Short mmCIF file of C-alpha atoms and ligand atoms in Angstrom, two decimals:
data_model
loop_
_atom_site.label_atom_id
_atom_site.label_comp_id
_atom_site.label_asym_id
_atom_site.label_seq_id
_atom_site.Cartn_x
_atom_site.Cartn_y
_atom_site.Cartn_z
CA MET C 1 12.55 13.67 13.74
CA GLU C 2 13.17 10.52 11.77
CA THR C 3 10.10 8.91 10.19
CA LEU C 4 10.41 5.12 10.30
CA TYR C 5 8.03 2.66 8.68
CA ARG C 6 6.20 -0.44 9.97
CA SER C 7 3.64 -2.89 8.65
CA THR C 8 -0.13 -2.39 8.98
CA ARG C 9 -0.38 -6.04 10.05
CA GLU C 10 2.49 -6.80 12.37
CA THR C 11 2.65 -6.29 16.16
CA ALA C 12 6.39 -6.83 16.49
CA SER C 13 8.27 -3.56 16.32
CA ARG C 14 10.26 -4.27 13.16
CA THR C 15 10.87 -0.95 11.44
CA MET C 16 12.59 0.28 8.30
CA THR C 17 13.90 3.57 7.05
CA SER C 18 12.03 5.33 4.27
CA SER C 19 14.61 4.38 1.64
CA GLN C 20 14.44 0.72 2.66
CA ALA C 21 10.63 0.81 2.46
CA VAL C 22 10.82 2.37 -1.03
CA LEU C 23 13.08 -0.46 -2.20
CA GLN C 24 10.97 -3.16 -0.61
CA GLY C 25 7.48 -1.98 -1.72
CA LEU C 26 5.37 -4.45 0.25
CA THR C 27 6.08 -5.62 3.82
CA PRO C 28 7.14 -9.28 4.23
CA ASP C 29 3.82 -10.15 5.94
CA GLY C 30 1.74 -8.85 3.02
CA GLY C 31 0.76 -5.64 4.83
CA LEU C 32 1.52 -2.08 3.75
CA PHE C 33 4.13 0.30 5.12
CA VAL C 34 2.86 3.13 7.32
CA PRO C 35 4.84 5.66 9.38
CA VAL C 36 5.47 4.47 12.97
CA ASN C 37 4.62 8.02 14.06
CA LEU C 38 2.85 10.41 11.76
CA PRO C 39 5.23 13.32 11.17
CA THR C 40 4.19 16.69 12.57
CA ALA C 41 4.10 19.51 10.07
CA HIS C 42 4.11 23.21 10.81
CA PHE C 43 2.88 24.47 7.47
CA ASP C 44 2.74 28.24 7.06
CA PHE C 45 0.29 28.38 4.16
CA ASP C 46 0.81 32.08 3.50
CA GLN C 47 4.45 31.28 2.91
CA LEU C 48 3.66 28.11 0.93
CA ALA C 49 1.48 30.30 -1.31
CA THR C 50 4.61 32.06 -2.54
CA MET C 51 6.42 28.81 -3.40
CA SER C 52 6.75 26.81 -6.61
CA TYR C 53 5.40 23.26 -6.88
CA GLN C 54 8.92 21.90 -6.42
CA GLU C 55 9.46 23.93 -3.26
CA VAL C 56 6.15 22.83 -1.75
CA ALA C 57 6.95 19.22 -2.68
CA TYR C 58 10.21 19.49 -0.76
CA GLU C 59 8.42 20.81 2.36
CA VAL C 60 6.10 17.78 2.24
CA LEU C 61 8.55 15.07 1.19
CA LYS C 62 11.13 15.94 3.82
CA LEU C 63 8.59 14.88 6.45
CA PHE C 64 8.22 11.38 5.01
CA PHE C 65 11.62 10.58 3.47
CA THR C 66 13.81 11.50 6.39
CA ASP C 67 16.84 9.34 5.63
CA TYR C 68 17.36 11.12 2.30
CA THR C 69 19.61 14.18 2.55
CA GLU C 70 18.26 17.59 1.56
CA ALA C 71 20.44 17.51 -1.57
CA GLU C 72 19.22 14.02 -2.53
CA LEU C 73 15.56 14.88 -2.08
CA LYS C 74 15.86 18.13 -3.99
CA ALA C 75 17.63 16.33 -6.84
CA CYS C 76 14.81 13.75 -6.98
CA ILE C 77 12.20 16.54 -7.09
CA GLN C 78 14.09 18.50 -9.73
CA ALA C 79 14.39 15.48 -12.00
CA ALA C 80 10.73 14.50 -11.52
CA TYR C 81 8.91 17.80 -11.91
CA GLY C 82 10.65 19.59 -14.77
CA THR C 83 9.98 20.38 -18.39
CA GLN C 84 8.40 16.97 -19.00
CA PHE C 85 5.31 18.75 -17.63
CA ASP C 86 3.69 21.08 -20.15
CA ASP C 87 2.64 23.59 -17.47
CA PRO C 88 5.28 25.22 -15.25
CA ALA C 89 2.80 25.15 -12.36
CA ILE C 90 2.93 21.30 -12.62
CA ALA C 91 -0.50 21.04 -10.94
CA PRO C 92 -2.47 24.21 -11.84
CA VAL C 93 -5.75 25.07 -10.09
CA THR C 94 -8.44 26.53 -12.36
CA LYS C 95 -12.05 27.58 -11.76
CA HIS C 96 -15.00 26.69 -13.99
CA GLY C 97 -18.52 27.34 -12.82
CA LYS C 98 -18.56 27.14 -9.05
CA GLN C 99 -15.89 24.46 -8.77
CA TYR C 100 -12.10 24.44 -8.79
CA TYR C 101 -10.22 21.86 -10.83
CA LEU C 102 -6.80 20.67 -9.72
CA GLU C 103 -5.29 19.60 -13.05
CA LEU C 104 -2.96 16.65 -12.56
CA PHE C 105 -2.67 15.74 -16.23
CA HIS C 106 0.15 17.94 -17.48
CA GLY C 107 2.83 15.23 -17.31
CA PRO C 108 4.29 12.93 -19.97
CA THR C 109 1.38 10.44 -20.04
CA ILE C 110 -1.35 13.05 -19.47
CA ALA C 111 -2.76 11.30 -16.38
CA PHE C 112 -2.26 11.94 -12.66
CA LYS C 113 -0.08 8.86 -12.17
CA ASP C 114 2.81 10.93 -13.57
CA LEU C 115 2.89 12.97 -10.34
CA ALA C 116 3.91 9.79 -8.50
CA LEU C 117 5.67 7.79 -11.21
CA GLN C 118 8.02 10.56 -12.30
CA ILE C 119 9.52 10.67 -8.82
CA LEU C 120 9.38 6.99 -7.76
CA PRO C 121 12.33 5.95 -9.99
CA GLN C 122 14.39 8.84 -8.57
CA LEU C 123 13.56 7.84 -4.99
CA MET C 124 14.28 4.21 -5.82
CA THR C 125 17.69 4.67 -7.48
CA THR C 126 18.75 7.07 -4.72
CA ALA C 127 17.64 4.45 -2.19
CA ALA C 128 19.63 1.78 -4.04
CA LYS C 129 22.78 3.87 -3.73
CA LYS C 130 22.16 4.72 -0.08
CA ASN C 131 21.67 1.06 0.78
CA GLN C 132 24.66 -0.09 -1.30
CA LEU C 133 22.53 -2.25 -3.53
CA ALA C 134 24.85 -3.78 -6.11
CA SER C 135 22.19 -5.38 -8.27
CA GLU C 136 20.12 -3.82 -11.01
CA VAL C 137 16.45 -3.22 -10.14
CA VAL C 138 13.96 -4.90 -12.48
CA ILE C 139 10.45 -3.42 -12.37
CA LEU C 140 7.88 -5.98 -13.40
CA THR C 141 4.33 -4.82 -13.96
CA ALA C 142 1.04 -5.75 -15.58
CA THR C 143 -1.08 -2.87 -16.73
CA SER C 144 -4.62 -2.21 -17.85
CA GLY C 145 -3.36 0.92 -19.61
CA ASP C 146 -2.35 3.93 -17.51
CA THR C 147 0.04 2.63 -14.86
CA GLY C 148 2.40 0.71 -17.14
CA LYS C 149 2.89 3.62 -19.47
CA ALA C 150 3.41 6.12 -16.65
CA ALA C 151 5.88 3.75 -14.98
CA MET C 152 7.86 3.37 -18.21
CA ALA C 153 7.92 7.11 -18.77
CA GLY C 154 9.40 7.42 -15.28
CA PHE C 155 11.94 4.61 -15.51
CA ALA C 156 13.04 5.10 -19.15
CA ASP C 157 16.85 5.35 -19.26
CA VAL C 158 17.15 5.61 -15.47
CA PRO C 159 20.55 3.97 -14.71
CA GLN C 160 20.60 0.62 -12.88
CA THR C 161 16.95 -0.11 -13.67
CA ARG C 162 14.99 -2.06 -16.25
CA ILE C 163 11.27 -2.16 -16.68
CA ILE C 164 9.15 -4.93 -18.21
CA VAL C 165 5.48 -4.20 -18.84
CA PHE C 166 2.82 -6.72 -19.88
CA TYR C 167 -0.46 -5.46 -21.28
CA PRO C 168 -3.54 -7.26 -22.65
CA LYS C 169 -3.24 -7.13 -26.44
CA ASP C 170 -6.89 -6.27 -27.04
CA GLY C 171 -7.69 -4.73 -23.67
CA VAL C 172 -6.35 -1.17 -23.89
CA SER C 173 -7.56 1.89 -25.78
CA ALA C 174 -6.17 2.81 -29.21
CA ILE C 175 -4.20 5.75 -27.79
CA GLN C 176 -2.90 3.67 -24.88
CA LYS C 177 -1.72 0.95 -27.27
CA GLN C 178 0.07 3.49 -29.45
CA GLN C 179 1.73 4.97 -26.35
CA MET C 180 2.81 1.50 -25.28
CA ILE C 181 4.39 0.20 -28.50
CA THR C 182 6.30 3.42 -29.19
CA GLN C 183 7.84 3.69 -25.70
CA ALA C 184 11.44 4.95 -25.87
CA GLY C 185 14.28 4.02 -23.53
CA GLU C 186 16.97 1.34 -23.85
CA ASN C 187 15.86 -0.27 -20.57
CA THR C 188 12.13 -0.56 -21.39
CA TYR C 189 10.47 -3.77 -22.58
CA VAL C 190 6.82 -3.95 -23.56
CA VAL C 191 5.09 -7.25 -24.19
CA ALA C 192 1.51 -7.81 -25.35
CA ILE C 193 -0.20 -10.91 -24.01
CA ASN C 194 -2.97 -12.99 -25.47
CA GLY C 195 -5.10 -12.73 -22.36
CA ASN C 196 -6.91 -10.21 -20.19
CA PHE C 197 -5.57 -7.88 -17.49
CA ASP C 198 -6.47 -10.15 -14.57
CA GLU C 199 -4.57 -13.06 -16.12
CA ALA C 200 -1.53 -10.85 -16.68
CA GLN C 201 -1.75 -9.47 -13.14
CA THR C 202 -2.08 -12.91 -11.55
CA LYS C 203 0.87 -14.22 -13.52
CA VAL C 204 3.04 -11.23 -12.58
CA LYS C 205 2.29 -11.76 -8.87
CA GLU C 206 3.19 -15.44 -9.29
CA LEU C 207 6.47 -14.60 -11.03
CA LEU C 208 7.39 -11.96 -8.41
CA ASN C 209 7.25 -14.78 -5.83
CA ASP C 210 8.80 -17.54 -7.94
CA PRO C 211 11.85 -18.88 -6.01
CA ASP C 212 13.49 -20.36 -9.10
CA LEU C 213 13.26 -17.07 -10.99
CA HIS C 214 14.56 -15.19 -7.94
CA ALA C 215 17.61 -17.42 -7.74
CA LYS C 216 18.34 -16.92 -11.43
CA LEU C 217 17.94 -13.16 -11.07
CA ALA C 218 20.22 -12.98 -8.05
CA ALA C 219 22.88 -14.99 -9.88
CA SER C 220 22.85 -12.37 -12.62
CA GLN C 221 22.84 -9.38 -10.22
CA PHE C 222 19.18 -8.47 -10.70
CA GLN C 223 16.42 -7.91 -8.16
CA PHE C 224 12.69 -7.48 -8.68
CA SER C 225 10.77 -4.48 -7.43
CA SER C 226 7.31 -3.13 -8.04
CA ALA C 227 5.99 0.22 -9.13
CA ASN C 228 2.42 -0.32 -8.00
CA SER C 229 0.48 2.19 -6.01
CA ILE C 230 1.11 0.76 -2.55
CA ASN C 231 4.78 1.85 -2.60
CA ILE C 232 5.38 4.76 -0.19
CA GLY C 233 7.53 6.30 -2.94
CA ARG C 234 4.32 6.72 -4.94
CA LEU C 235 1.88 7.49 -2.15
CA PHE C 236 3.55 10.30 -0.22
CA PRO C 237 4.62 12.47 -3.18
CA GLN C 238 0.87 12.74 -3.87
CA VAL C 239 0.34 14.56 -0.55
CA ALA C 240 2.23 17.50 -2.06
CA TYR C 241 -0.45 18.47 -4.57
CA TYR C 242 -3.15 18.77 -1.90
CA VAL C 243 -0.95 21.13 0.09
CA TYR C 244 0.00 23.00 -3.10
CA ALA C 245 -3.65 23.32 -4.21
CA TYR C 246 -4.63 24.81 -0.87
CA ALA C 247 -1.74 27.29 -1.01
CA GLN C 248 -2.66 28.22 -4.60
CA LEU C 249 -6.25 29.04 -3.55
CA ILE C 250 -4.79 31.50 -1.02
CA LYS C 251 -2.46 32.93 -3.66
CA GLN C 252 -5.36 33.42 -6.08
CA GLY C 253 -7.32 35.23 -3.37
CA GLN C 254 -10.09 32.63 -3.42
CA ILE C 255 -9.75 31.75 0.28
CA LYS C 256 -8.08 33.09 3.42
CA ASN C 257 -5.47 31.08 5.29
CA GLY C 258 -7.41 28.76 7.60
CA ASP C 259 -10.63 28.54 5.57
CA GLU C 260 -11.74 24.95 5.09
CA VAL C 261 -12.15 23.44 1.61
CA ASN C 262 -13.41 20.11 0.25
CA PHE C 263 -11.73 17.83 -2.29
CA SER C 264 -13.64 15.47 -4.59
CA VAL C 265 -11.46 12.59 -5.79
CA PRO C 266 -12.19 10.05 -8.57
CA THR C 267 -11.20 6.89 -6.78
CA GLY C 268 -9.99 3.43 -7.80
CA ASN C 269 -7.16 1.96 -5.76
CA PHE C 270 -7.64 4.60 -3.03
CA GLY C 271 -4.11 6.01 -3.38
CA ASP C 272 -5.00 9.52 -4.50
CA ILE C 273 -7.65 10.15 -1.85
CA LEU C 274 -5.53 8.54 0.88
CA ALA C 275 -2.84 11.13 0.11
CA GLY C 276 -5.55 13.75 0.76
CA TYR C 277 -6.27 12.11 4.11
CA TYR C 278 -2.57 12.42 5.04
CA ALA C 279 -2.61 16.07 3.91
CA LYS C 280 -5.50 16.66 6.30
CA GLN C 281 -3.68 14.86 9.16
CA LEU C 282 -0.70 17.14 8.54
CA GLY C 283 -2.89 20.17 9.13
CA THR C 284 -4.18 21.19 5.70
CA PRO C 285 -7.63 22.73 6.36
CA ILE C 286 -9.69 20.10 4.54
CA HIS C 287 -13.27 19.58 5.69
CA LYS C 288 -14.40 16.55 3.67
CA LEU C 289 -12.70 14.19 1.25
CA ILE C 290 -15.32 13.09 -1.23
CA CYS C 291 -14.78 9.57 -2.51
CA ALA C 292 -16.26 9.47 -6.02
CA SER C 293 -16.92 6.17 -7.82
CA ASN C 294 -18.43 4.98 -11.08
CA ARG C 295 -20.88 2.04 -11.28
CA ASN C 296 -18.27 -0.09 -9.52
CA ASN C 297 -19.43 1.49 -6.28
CA VAL C 298 -17.97 -0.84 -3.65
CA LEU C 299 -16.43 2.16 -1.86
CA THR C 300 -19.67 4.16 -1.83
CA ASP C 301 -21.37 1.26 -0.07
CA PHE C 302 -18.42 0.88 2.27
CA PHE C 303 -18.53 4.48 3.48
CA ASN C 304 -22.31 4.51 3.73
CA THR C 305 -22.86 1.14 5.44
CA GLY C 306 -19.53 0.21 7.07
CA VAL C 307 -19.45 -3.04 5.08
CA TYR C 308 -16.87 -3.70 2.36
CA ASN C 309 -18.21 -6.39 0.04
CA LYS C 310 -16.43 -7.26 -3.18
CA ASN C 311 -18.88 -10.06 -4.05
CA ARG C 312 -20.72 -8.17 -6.75
CA ASP C 313 -20.89 -7.71 -10.51
CA PHE C 314 -17.98 -5.99 -12.19
CA TYR C 315 -18.71 -3.37 -14.87
CA LEU C 316 -16.54 -2.00 -17.65
CA THR C 317 -17.10 1.76 -17.78
CA SER C 318 -15.77 4.79 -19.64
CA SER C 319 -13.60 5.54 -16.59
CA PRO C 320 -11.55 2.30 -16.72
CA SER C 321 -8.91 3.34 -14.17
CA MET C 322 -11.66 3.25 -11.55
CA ASP C 323 -13.05 -0.16 -12.54
CA ILE C 324 -11.81 -1.88 -9.41
CA LEU C 325 -13.37 -4.15 -6.79
CA VAL C 326 -10.50 -4.33 -4.28
CA SER C 327 -8.85 -0.99 -3.46
CA SER C 328 -5.47 -1.99 -2.10
CA ASN C 329 -4.60 1.29 -0.37
CA LEU C 330 -7.78 1.14 1.71
CA GLU C 331 -5.88 -1.11 4.13
CA ARG C 332 -3.98 1.93 5.34
CA LEU C 333 -7.19 3.79 6.18
CA ILE C 334 -8.50 0.68 7.97
CA PHE C 335 -5.31 0.67 10.05
CA TYR C 336 -6.02 4.24 11.18
CA LEU C 337 -9.71 3.53 11.81
CA THR C 338 -8.72 0.72 14.20
CA GLY C 339 -6.58 3.19 16.13
CA GLU C 340 -3.40 1.75 14.54
CA ASP C 341 -4.18 -1.79 15.68
CA PRO C 342 -2.31 -4.31 13.49
CA VAL C 343 -4.14 -7.34 14.92
CA GLN C 344 -7.57 -5.98 14.07
CA THR C 345 -6.34 -4.77 10.66
CA ALA C 346 -4.90 -8.20 9.83
CA SER C 347 -8.12 -9.88 10.92
CA LEU C 348 -10.30 -7.66 8.69
CA MET C 349 -7.97 -8.28 5.74
CA ALA C 350 -8.17 -12.01 6.43
CA ASP C 351 -11.99 -11.72 6.32
CA LEU C 352 -11.70 -10.02 2.95
CA LYS C 353 -9.49 -12.80 1.65
CA THR C 354 -11.66 -15.69 2.85
CA THR C 355 -15.21 -14.29 2.49
CA GLY C 356 -14.74 -11.31 0.15
CA GLN C 357 -16.06 -8.91 2.78
CA TYR C 358 -15.56 -7.30 6.19
CA SER C 359 -17.52 -5.01 8.51
CA LEU C 360 -16.38 -2.03 10.56
CA SER C 361 -17.12 -1.82 14.27
CA PRO C 362 -19.30 1.12 15.44
CA ALA C 363 -16.21 2.91 16.75
CA MET C 364 -14.49 2.58 13.38
CA ARG C 365 -17.58 3.88 11.58
CA GLN C 366 -17.45 6.94 13.82
CA ALA C 367 -13.90 7.57 12.64
CA ILE C 368 -14.71 7.79 8.92
CA LYS C 369 -16.47 11.13 9.21
CA ASP C 370 -13.65 12.78 7.24
CA PHE C 371 -15.12 11.15 4.11
CA TRP C 372 -18.33 11.43 2.12
CA ALA C 373 -19.01 9.01 -0.73
CA GLY C 374 -21.14 8.84 -3.85
CA PHE C 375 -21.21 7.32 -7.33
CA VAL C 376 -22.54 8.10 -10.80
CA THR C 377 -23.94 6.04 -13.66
CA GLU C 378 -22.53 6.25 -17.18
CA GLY C 379 -25.36 8.58 -18.18
CA GLN C 380 -24.66 10.98 -15.32
CA ASP C 381 -20.96 10.92 -16.18
CA GLN C 382 -21.69 11.87 -19.81
CA TYR C 383 -24.09 14.57 -18.68
CA GLU C 384 -21.39 16.16 -16.50
CA ILE C 385 -18.91 16.32 -19.41
CA HIS C 386 -21.62 17.70 -21.70
CA HIS C 387 -22.87 20.26 -19.18
CA LEU C 388 -19.45 21.65 -18.26
CA TYR C 389 -18.56 22.05 -21.92
CA ALA C 390 -21.88 23.61 -22.88
CA ARG C 391 -22.01 26.01 -19.93
CA HIS C 392 -18.37 26.84 -19.28
CA HIS C 393 -16.43 25.67 -22.33
CA TYR C 394 -14.26 23.49 -20.16
CA THR C 395 -13.63 19.91 -21.22
CA ILE C 396 -13.00 17.15 -18.70
CA ASP C 397 -12.27 13.45 -19.08
CA PRO C 398 -14.66 10.71 -17.87
CA HIS C 399 -12.73 10.10 -14.60
CA THR C 400 -12.73 13.77 -13.64
CA ALA C 401 -16.42 13.92 -14.57
CA VAL C 402 -17.20 11.28 -11.94
CA ALA C 403 -15.65 13.48 -9.25
CA SER C 404 -17.21 16.65 -10.63
CA ALA C 405 -20.71 15.13 -10.61
CA VAL C 406 -20.38 13.52 -7.18
CA ALA C 407 -19.14 16.85 -5.78
CA LYS C 408 -22.48 18.36 -6.83
CA GLN C 409 -24.37 15.45 -5.23
CA TYR C 410 -22.53 16.22 -2.01
CA GLN C 411 -23.40 19.91 -2.15
CA ALA C 412 -27.04 19.19 -2.91
CA ALA C 413 -27.26 16.68 -0.05
CA THR C 414 -25.43 18.71 2.62
CA LYS C 415 -25.84 22.36 1.55
CA ASP C 416 -22.13 22.73 2.38
CA GLN C 417 -20.90 25.96 0.75
CA ARG C 418 -17.17 25.49 1.32
CA PRO C 419 -14.99 25.80 -1.80
CA MET C 420 -14.86 22.51 -3.71
CA VAL C 421 -11.72 21.29 -5.48
CA VAL C 422 -12.28 18.54 -8.04
CA VAL C 423 -9.16 16.46 -8.57
CA SER C 424 -8.73 16.18 -12.36
CA THR C 425 -6.90 12.97 -13.13
CA ALA C 426 -6.66 12.75 -16.93
CA SER C 427 -6.62 14.93 -20.02
CA PRO C 428 -9.72 14.69 -22.22
CA TYR C 429 -7.32 13.83 -25.06
CA LYS C 430 -6.60 10.53 -23.37
CA PHE C 431 -10.23 9.42 -23.85
CA PRO C 432 -11.28 11.32 -26.99
CA GLN C 433 -13.97 8.89 -28.12
CA ALA C 434 -15.86 8.90 -24.81
CA VAL C 435 -15.54 12.68 -24.48
CA LEU C 436 -16.76 13.32 -28.04
CA THR C 437 -19.72 11.02 -27.49
CA ALA C 438 -20.64 12.90 -24.30
CA ILE C 439 -20.29 16.37 -25.83
CA THR C 440 -22.01 15.72 -29.16
CA GLY C 441 -24.61 13.28 -27.88
CA GLU C 442 -23.82 11.09 -30.87
CA ASP C 443 -22.41 7.60 -30.78
CA VAL C 444 -18.90 8.41 -32.00
CA THR C 445 -17.12 5.42 -33.50
CA VAL C 446 -13.74 6.86 -34.50
CA ASP C 447 -10.97 6.31 -32.00
CA GLY C 448 -7.27 6.95 -31.61
CA LEU C 449 -5.60 9.92 -33.27
CA ALA C 450 -8.56 10.46 -35.60
CA ALA C 451 -10.75 11.01 -32.54
CA VAL C 452 -8.10 13.30 -31.04
CA ASP C 453 -8.26 15.48 -34.15
CA GLN C 454 -12.04 15.51 -34.14
CA LEU C 455 -12.07 16.51 -30.47
CA HIS C 456 -9.53 19.23 -31.13
CA ASP C 457 -11.68 20.68 -33.95
CA LEU C 458 -14.51 20.93 -31.46
CA ILE C 459 -12.92 22.16 -28.22
CA LYS C 460 -9.83 23.94 -29.64
CA THR C 461 -7.61 23.35 -26.58
CA PRO C 462 -4.09 22.48 -27.76
CA ILE C 463 -3.32 18.80 -28.27
CA PRO C 464 -0.62 17.85 -25.73
CA ALA C 465 2.82 17.40 -27.30
CA THR C 466 3.02 13.85 -26.01
CA VAL C 467 -0.05 12.97 -28.12
CA GLU C 468 1.26 14.88 -31.15
CA ASN C 469 4.50 12.90 -30.91
CA LEU C 470 2.59 9.64 -31.33
CA ARG C 471 1.84 10.50 -34.95
CA ASP C 472 5.28 9.62 -36.24
CA ALA C 473 6.87 7.79 -33.33
CA PRO C 474 8.42 4.55 -34.55
CA VAL C 475 7.06 1.27 -33.21
CA ARG C 476 9.73 -0.15 -30.89
CA HIS C 477 7.92 -3.07 -29.25
CA ASN C 478 6.14 -5.90 -31.02
CA LYS C 479 6.61 -8.90 -28.73
CA VAL C 480 3.48 -10.97 -28.11
CA THR C 481 3.25 -13.96 -25.78
CA GLU C 482 0.75 -16.34 -24.22
CA THR C 483 0.21 -15.78 -20.48
CA ALA C 484 1.98 -19.08 -19.80
CA GLY C 485 5.04 -17.82 -21.67
CA MET C 486 5.57 -14.68 -19.55
CA GLY C 487 8.24 -16.33 -17.37
CA SER C 488 10.36 -17.41 -20.31
CA THR C 489 9.91 -14.01 -21.96
CA ILE C 490 11.45 -12.40 -18.87
CA LYS C 491 14.35 -14.84 -18.89
CA GLN C 492 14.93 -14.08 -22.55
CA ILE C 493 14.85 -10.29 -22.00
CA LEU C 494 17.28 -10.46 -19.10
CA ASN C 495 19.47 -13.13 -20.68
CA LEU C 496 18.96 -15.58 -17.82
CA ASN C 497 19.42 -19.25 -18.46
C1 LIG W 501 -5.45 5.60 -11.41
C2 LIG W 501 -6.47 6.60 -11.80
C3 LIG W 501 -7.52 6.97 -10.93
C4 LIG W 501 -7.71 6.31 -9.57
O1 LIG W 501 -6.72 6.68 -8.62
P1 LIG W 501 -6.47 5.79 -7.35
O2 LIG W 501 -5.28 6.37 -6.68
O3 LIG W 501 -6.21 4.39 -7.87
O4 LIG W 501 -7.69 5.83 -6.51
C5 LIG W 501 -8.41 7.94 -11.35
N1 LIG W 501 -8.31 8.52 -12.57
C6 LIG W 501 -7.32 8.19 -13.43
C7 LIG W 501 -7.27 8.85 -14.77
C8 LIG W 501 -6.36 7.23 -13.08
O5 LIG W 501 -5.39 6.92 -13.97
#
């Protein structure tokens, strides 16, 4: 059956095909695309247990991207999940102590966003061909570090696309900055701004909606698109690794087909964990999805009280990809909690916009029982890294540590003995300074490649090739601009006048 897409906010029955929704990103009314009818899956997990990651991904993606042909979808998967991953399993499941770790950091930028951003460009260019798009797609994005780099790694040298990334000059880690300025690809453009991430983000949103810029782009056969995490071309490929992880546990003899498991997910924009929710709806035997947060615990409060309130202090933590006050993908969960009611969803989102908060009805609160939520302080996060290394010689990054620690909170609170899978979202080598500090208990001040080497001396796990390559990669990007100059920088890059 064909899966068509609609807005979370609109009552009228305007629908789009999956390839149109991939190209469009956001719905015209500001809502998010969701399937009109959730596809029905008939997963045979014993059979899935014999399949490769790519084969499992196909079984999942064919449910969501129904207007792509089998050949098109398989080509997208093949291009996305190949030797750019340093583990042929793509998303290996390992066991340390009592918990399982689903390692999603074996891709080119050593963070989980690669699982989505390696395939999005493939889905997008295939969609452009299918829909006879003549213009070149220009991806415009502001990044606080991880997303921009992962997006560039995905779009680099993809025909008919260009990607322009703005990052705060002094707001990313030493490794992230090095990754940014050495980015290869003739169609990639990286620009540092004298400003912070929020200023860059606000300006990008403004430019994406600037009629004058749009007219100039159209005249030169360009069209803007976005690679951010609300695109269905990023969201649904993430369902695959939940299904794969479950099948791998069967293959490893850890569970029997049908046994329920829990997943603990370090959460920011709510994309990763929402993919887990879809995996559960499709019949994967998941008992609870554990929503793990750092000190920015707006989601913990939301799940525990039914009130989402972003009017609160914002903290910078050692897990920066989770330092978020508004989780954009949560709107999709809200839509399901209302019983797929676009009017109620739109009204709650309007509350959020005007007052910074909204409250769930009692019926909606009843419906969130699939989730359990908790958060950790910086000290607890460091303790988890330290403890896992000391006891099991396994090193995790600060984001994964949040999920690992909250998983234990859940088990202590509920006595639930089901197998627990911690979703591991970044390599420890991406945050060497924070990891060294946690393991040694000393206030480590070295950063960048020096910290990578120091961490390697300690933990001995191989340094990922993508980090090694930074040592002598030539600097290719040195543009710097004021926030106000971002528009003219784009015009200059694209030769618009
Ligand atoms: C983006 C990111 C997260 C948060 O994922 P969401 O889908 O935004 O909830 C967690 N950990 C790392 C390392 C990330 O890059």
